[in-house]
Amino acid sequence: MIRFIVLGIACILMVCSPALAAELDQPNIVLIYGDDIGYGDLGCYGATGIPTPNIDQLAAEGLRFSSAYCTSATCTPSRYSLLTGEYAWRREGTGIAPPNSPALIESGRTTLASILKKSGYSTGIVGKWHLGLGKPPKPDWSGLIKPGPLEIGFDYCFLMPTTNDRVPCVYVENHQIVGLDPKDPVDVFMKNPDGQPSGQTHREVLKMDWSHGHYDSIVNGISRIGFMVGGHDARWVDEDMSDVFISKAKEFIDQNSDQRFFLYFSSQSIHVPRAPNSRFVGSTHHGPRGDAVVEFDSCVGEIVDTLRDHGILDNTLLLITSDNGPVLDDGYQDQAEEKLGAHKPAGPFRGGKYSNFEGGTRVPLIVSWPGRLQPGVSDALISQIDFAATLKTIANSNMEIGSSAIPDSLDLSKVLLGVTSSGRDYVVEHAGSLSIRKGDWKYIEPSSGPAMNLDTNTELGNSQKPQLYNLANDPGESKNLAPDFPTQLAEMQKVLAEIRDS
Ligand code: NG6
Ligand code: CA
C-alpha cells in the first residue's frame, strides 16, 4: 500500500536548473548503523518507554520504512553483505567473527566504500568493524594491523576491532592500536595464556556479571570473550565509548565538510555489555538496554548538529538502521529481561537476533535528506544488500563495475528517496537457515537446528518442516500455512532455489 504521495527528488531534478541539479548531485552520505537495535526499539516505530527524539524527528521529516531488512540475523554477515553487496551466506567463513579473525573481505574488492571513494567521496568508518583484520593466521596487534577498511575503500578508520564483548578492548586508528605503549604489546588468545584473573576465577570483582559465555579477560571490570595481554594504557572504558566515537566522527566531518564524504558511523549501541555513559543511566525504566538506545539517539542528534553547524545538513543523506534484530540477555546480567515491562523490542514480530523469524532481520530504516524528501512511511521491500548499488546511483557514480562486483545488490535509489514505493519483489533473510519474503508471503526453509536459543531465550524459527506465513494478517508468524497452500509453497521454494543457485 502506498501511504504517501510521491513527489520527491526526481520531480525536483526534472524541473530544476542545471545549477540546482548540480547542487543536488552527490549528497554527503552518513550511514548510522546500530547494533542489535530492534524494530520496536525506537519511538518512531512504536516504543513508548524509550525516548528517541532525534531519530523520531528525522523520521517525521524524512522516510521511515516498514519493510526494511538487514541481510542476516547476526552482525558479521550483515556487515559483510552491506559493504560487498554479496549475500554472506554465499561465502564460507562469514559467520560471527572471533577476536583474532583475519580480514574477511579481500583487499581491493569493490565495496560500497570503494565505489564512493572512486566517485570522489572522502570515506571514513568510525566504530564497530567486526569483519576481521590483518592477514591469516591473526592480526599483528602490536604492529601494522592490515589489511582492513583502508584496503577496501575507506580513507580513514577509527575502529572497535570486533565487538564490545570481545578482546582486544582497544581502538584501532588506521593501521595501529591507539595509545599503545610499545613496551606493553597486545596479543589475543582464546585460552588463558598467563593465568590472568578471569570472569570465572574472579567473578566477585566484576561490575557487570555474565550469564553465559563472556568469562575470559576482565577489562574495565567486565569479563569478555577471549583473553588479551598487554595494551594496558590503550584499553577502552565502555562508558566513554560513544563519546569517543562521536568525537572521532565529528573530527571526520570537520575535516571533510568542504568536500563530499561518506561516513559509516557504526555504533556499539546497544550490543552487550551495555554500559551507557552516566549521563544516560536511568533515562528509561528499562535499565541499561533502554538507556543505551537513548545514548544511541543522542549520538544521532550530535551528528545532525555537527552537519547543521557546518551548513551541510541539507545536502546530506542520512540513513539510520541496525545490523540485526533485538536480544535481551546476550550474555550479561543487565536486567534487560527483568525491566522489559510492556516494551516490545521486535515490535509486532516474532523472534529476534539469531532468528529466522521476522524479528531477526526486519529492522528500522530511517532515511533523511532535509528538504529533499517527501516525508512519509514507505512499505516498500528493501534490504541493506541494496545499499551498495543504491548509493552508487545516488552518488552519481559512473564507475564501471564488473558483473561479479556487488552481485546481489539492486539499485533501489528511487525507493530510498521515496520516488516510488515499489521495492524489491522478494527479500532473502538469513539466520540458521534461509528464508524468503515475497509480497506478503514468508517461507522459511526446513532445518534441523534447535527451535530455541536457550541462552538468549530466543525463538529461532527452525523447524524440520517447511514454514509458510502470510505476514499481512499474521506478522507474528504464528500459523504455518504450508500444508494449506502447496502451490504458494512450491513457488517460494522455487524462487529461493533460483536465488541460491544464481
Ligand atoms: C555470540 C555471543 C553474543 C554476541 C554475538 C555476536 C556468546 C555466548 N554469545 O556468540 O554475546 O557477542 O556472538 O553479536 O558468546 S553480533 O551482534 O556481533 O553478531
Ligand atoms: Ca549485532
PDB file of C-alpha atoms in Angstrom, residues 6-116:
ATOM      1  CA  VAL A   6       5.263  10.652  -4.176  1.00  0.00           C
ATOM      2  CA  LEU A   7       6.720  13.919  -5.310  1.00  0.00           C
ATOM      3  CA  GLY A   8      10.257  13.820  -4.132  1.00  0.00           C
ATOM      4  CA  ILE A   9      13.535  14.443  -5.589  1.00  0.00           C
ATOM      5  CA  ALA A  10      13.001  13.143  -9.107  1.00  0.00           C
ATOM      6  CA  CYS A  11      10.457  15.867  -9.793  1.00  0.00           C
ATOM      7  CA  ILE A  12      12.799  18.485  -8.423  1.00  0.00           C
ATOM      8  CA  LEU A  13      15.585  17.166 -10.595  1.00  0.00           C
ATOM      9  CA  MET A  14      13.407  17.141 -13.677  1.00  0.00           C
ATOM     10  CA  VAL A  15      12.304  20.757 -13.447  1.00  0.00           C
ATOM     11  CA  CYS A  16      15.233  22.400 -11.765  1.00  0.00           C
ATOM     12  CA  SER A  17      18.014  24.410 -13.262  1.00  0.00           C
ATOM     13  CA  PRO A  18      21.326  22.744 -14.092  1.00  0.00           C
ATOM     14  CA  ALA A  19      22.886  24.616 -11.188  1.00  0.00           C
ATOM     15  CA  LEU A  20      20.383  23.226  -8.728  1.00  0.00           C
ATOM     16  CA  ALA A  21      20.731  19.790 -10.218  1.00  0.00           C
ATOM     17  CA  ALA A  22      24.456  20.023  -9.655  1.00  0.00           C
ATOM     18  CA  GLU A  23      23.808  21.083  -6.098  1.00  0.00           C
ATOM     19  CA  LEU A  24      21.573  18.088  -5.534  1.00  0.00           C
ATOM     20  CA  ASP A  25      24.132  15.762  -7.005  1.00  0.00           C
ATOM     21  CA  GLN A  26      26.337  13.744  -4.765  1.00  0.00           C
ATOM     22  CA  PRO A  27      24.989  14.407  -1.307  1.00  0.00           C
ATOM     23  CA  ASN A  28      27.211  13.583   1.605  1.00  0.00           C
ATOM     24  CA  ILE A  29      26.188  10.191   2.920  1.00  0.00           C
ATOM     25  CA  VAL A  30      26.116   9.305   6.604  1.00  0.00           C
ATOM     26  CA  LEU A  31      25.178   5.720   7.402  1.00  0.00           C
ATOM     27  CA  ILE A  32      24.420   5.289  11.097  1.00  0.00           C
ATOM     28  CA  TYR A  33      24.429   1.608  11.915  1.00  0.00           C
ATOM     29  CA  GLY A  34      23.048   0.491  15.262  1.00  0.00           C
ATOM     30  CA  ASP A  35      23.984  -2.820  16.825  1.00  0.00           C
ATOM     31  CA  ASP A  36      21.145  -5.162  17.868  1.00  0.00           C
ATOM     32  CA  ILE A  37      18.541  -2.376  17.784  1.00  0.00           C
ATOM     33  CA  GLY A  38      15.173  -3.985  17.161  1.00  0.00           C
ATOM     34  CA  TYR A  39      12.241  -2.927  15.027  1.00  0.00           C
ATOM     35  CA  GLY A  40      10.288  -1.865  18.085  1.00  0.00           C
ATOM     36  CA  ASP A  41      13.073  -0.114  19.989  1.00  0.00           C
ATOM     37  CA  LEU A  42      12.588   3.412  18.615  1.00  0.00           C
ATOM     38  CA  GLY A  43       9.804   5.851  19.334  1.00  0.00           C
ATOM     39  CA  CYS A  44       9.001   6.275  15.652  1.00  0.00           C
ATOM     40  CA  TYR A  45       8.419   2.512  15.463  1.00  0.00           C
ATOM     41  CA  GLY A  46       6.108   2.456  18.434  1.00  0.00           C
ATOM     42  CA  ALA A  47       8.323   2.370  21.530  1.00  0.00           C
ATOM     43  CA  THR A  48       6.717   4.398  24.284  1.00  0.00           C
ATOM     44  CA  GLY A  49       9.152   3.940  27.152  1.00  0.00           C
ATOM     45  CA  ILE A  50      12.358   4.834  25.321  1.00  0.00           C
ATOM     46  CA  PRO A  51      12.655   8.473  24.270  1.00  0.00           C
ATOM     47  CA  THR A  52      14.389   8.795  20.897  1.00  0.00           C
ATOM     48  CA  PRO A  53      13.554  12.395  19.922  1.00  0.00           C
ATOM     49  CA  ASN A  54      16.424  12.906  17.482  1.00  0.00           C
ATOM     50  CA  ILE A  55      15.658   9.829  15.416  1.00  0.00           C
ATOM     51  CA  ASP A  56      11.929  10.447  15.632  1.00  0.00           C
ATOM     52  CA  GLN A  57      12.386  13.942  14.235  1.00  0.00           C
ATOM     53  CA  LEU A  58      14.419  12.654  11.305  1.00  0.00           C
ATOM     54  CA  ALA A  59      11.696  10.074  10.695  1.00  0.00           C
ATOM     55  CA  ALA A  60       8.965  12.707  10.860  1.00  0.00           C
ATOM     56  CA  GLU A  61      10.772  14.873   8.324  1.00  0.00           C
ATOM     57  CA  GLY A  62      12.072  12.011   6.211  1.00  0.00           C
ATOM     58  CA  LEU A  63      11.130   8.494   5.242  1.00  0.00           C
ATOM     59  CA  ARG A  64      10.516   5.625   7.605  1.00  0.00           C
ATOM     60  CA  PHE A  65      10.485   2.129   6.147  1.00  0.00           C
ATOM     61  CA  SER A  66       8.218  -0.602   7.477  1.00  0.00           C
ATOM     62  CA  SER A  67       9.733  -3.463   5.438  1.00  0.00           C
ATOM     63  CA  ALA A  68      13.462  -2.887   5.568  1.00  0.00           C
ATOM     64  CA  TYR A  69      15.783  -5.801   6.240  1.00  0.00           C
ATOM     65  CA  CYS A  70      19.332  -6.428   7.220  1.00  0.00           C
ATOM     66  CA  THR A  71      20.640  -9.483   5.411  1.00  0.00           C
ATOM     67  CA  SER A  72      21.356 -11.701   8.430  1.00  0.00           C
ATOM     68  CA  ALA A  73      20.258 -12.104  11.999  1.00  0.00           C
ATOM     69  CA  THR A  74      23.800 -11.518  13.286  1.00  0.00           C
ATOM     70  CA  CYS A  75      26.409  -8.871  12.856  1.00  0.00           C
ATOM     71  CA  THR A  76      29.329 -10.095  10.759  1.00  0.00           C
ATOM     72  CA  PRO A  77      27.288 -11.475   7.860  1.00  0.00           C
ATOM     73  CA  SER A  78      25.049  -8.398   7.797  1.00  0.00           C
ATOM     74  CA  ARG A  79      28.069  -6.105   7.696  1.00  0.00           C
ATOM     75  CA  TYR A  80      29.778  -8.235   5.069  1.00  0.00           C
ATOM     76  CA  SER A  81      26.701  -8.027   2.840  1.00  0.00           C
ATOM     77  CA  LEU A  82      26.233  -4.320   3.473  1.00  0.00           C
ATOM     78  CA  LEU A  83      29.721  -3.492   2.234  1.00  0.00           C
ATOM     79  CA  THR A  84      30.167  -6.085  -0.538  1.00  0.00           C
ATOM     80  CA  GLY A  85      26.640  -6.276  -1.941  1.00  0.00           C
ATOM     81  CA  GLU A  86      27.023 -10.054  -1.816  1.00  0.00           C
ATOM     82  CA  TYR A  87      24.957 -12.300   0.429  1.00  0.00           C
ATOM     83  CA  ALA A  88      27.254 -13.528   3.171  1.00  0.00           C
ATOM     84  CA  TRP A  89      25.657 -16.981   3.006  1.00  0.00           C
ATOM     85  CA  ARG A  90      27.328 -17.406  -0.386  1.00  0.00           C
ATOM     86  CA  ARG A  91      30.730 -17.294   1.361  1.00  0.00           C
ATOM     87  CA  GLU A  92      32.177 -19.726   3.848  1.00  0.00           C
ATOM     88  CA  GLY A  93      33.604 -18.186   6.989  1.00  0.00           C
ATOM     89  CA  THR A  94      31.408 -15.100   7.225  1.00  0.00           C
ATOM     90  CA  GLY A  95      29.706 -16.068  10.481  1.00  0.00           C
ATOM     91  CA  ILE A  96      30.238 -14.113  13.731  1.00  0.00           C
ATOM     92  CA  ALA A  97      33.941 -13.257  13.614  1.00  0.00           C
ATOM     93  CA  PRO A  98      36.089 -14.373  16.570  1.00  0.00           C
ATOM     94  CA  PRO A  99      38.567 -11.975  18.224  1.00  0.00           C
ATOM     95  CA  ASN A 100      41.540 -12.966  16.043  1.00  0.00           C
ATOM     96  CA  SER A 101      39.690 -13.231  12.745  1.00  0.00           C
ATOM     97  CA  PRO A 102      41.781 -12.107   9.781  1.00  0.00           C
ATOM     98  CA  ALA A 103      40.161  -9.732   7.280  1.00  0.00           C
ATOM     99  CA  LEU A 104      37.097 -11.319   5.694  1.00  0.00           C
ATOM    100  CA  ILE A 105      36.818  -9.015   2.682  1.00  0.00           C
ATOM    101  CA  GLU A 106      39.747  -9.335   0.319  1.00  0.00           C
ATOM    102  CA  SER A 107      41.866  -6.251  -0.352  1.00  0.00           C
ATOM    103  CA  GLY A 108      40.951  -4.308  -3.447  1.00  0.00           C
ATOM    104  CA  ARG A 109      37.455  -5.710  -3.675  1.00  0.00           C
ATOM    105  CA  THR A 110      34.702  -3.456  -4.945  1.00  0.00           C
ATOM    106  CA  THR A 111      32.677  -2.343  -1.935  1.00  0.00           C
ATOM    107  CA  LEU A 112      30.218   0.361  -1.031  1.00  0.00           C
ATOM    108  CA  ALA A 113      33.179   2.346   0.293  1.00  0.00           C
ATOM    109  CA  SER A 114      35.404   1.867  -2.768  1.00  0.00           C
ATOM    110  CA  ILE A 115      32.574   2.846  -5.089  1.00  0.00           C
ATOM    111  CA  LEU A 116      32.009   6.079  -3.195  1.00  0.00           C
TER     112      LEU A 116
END
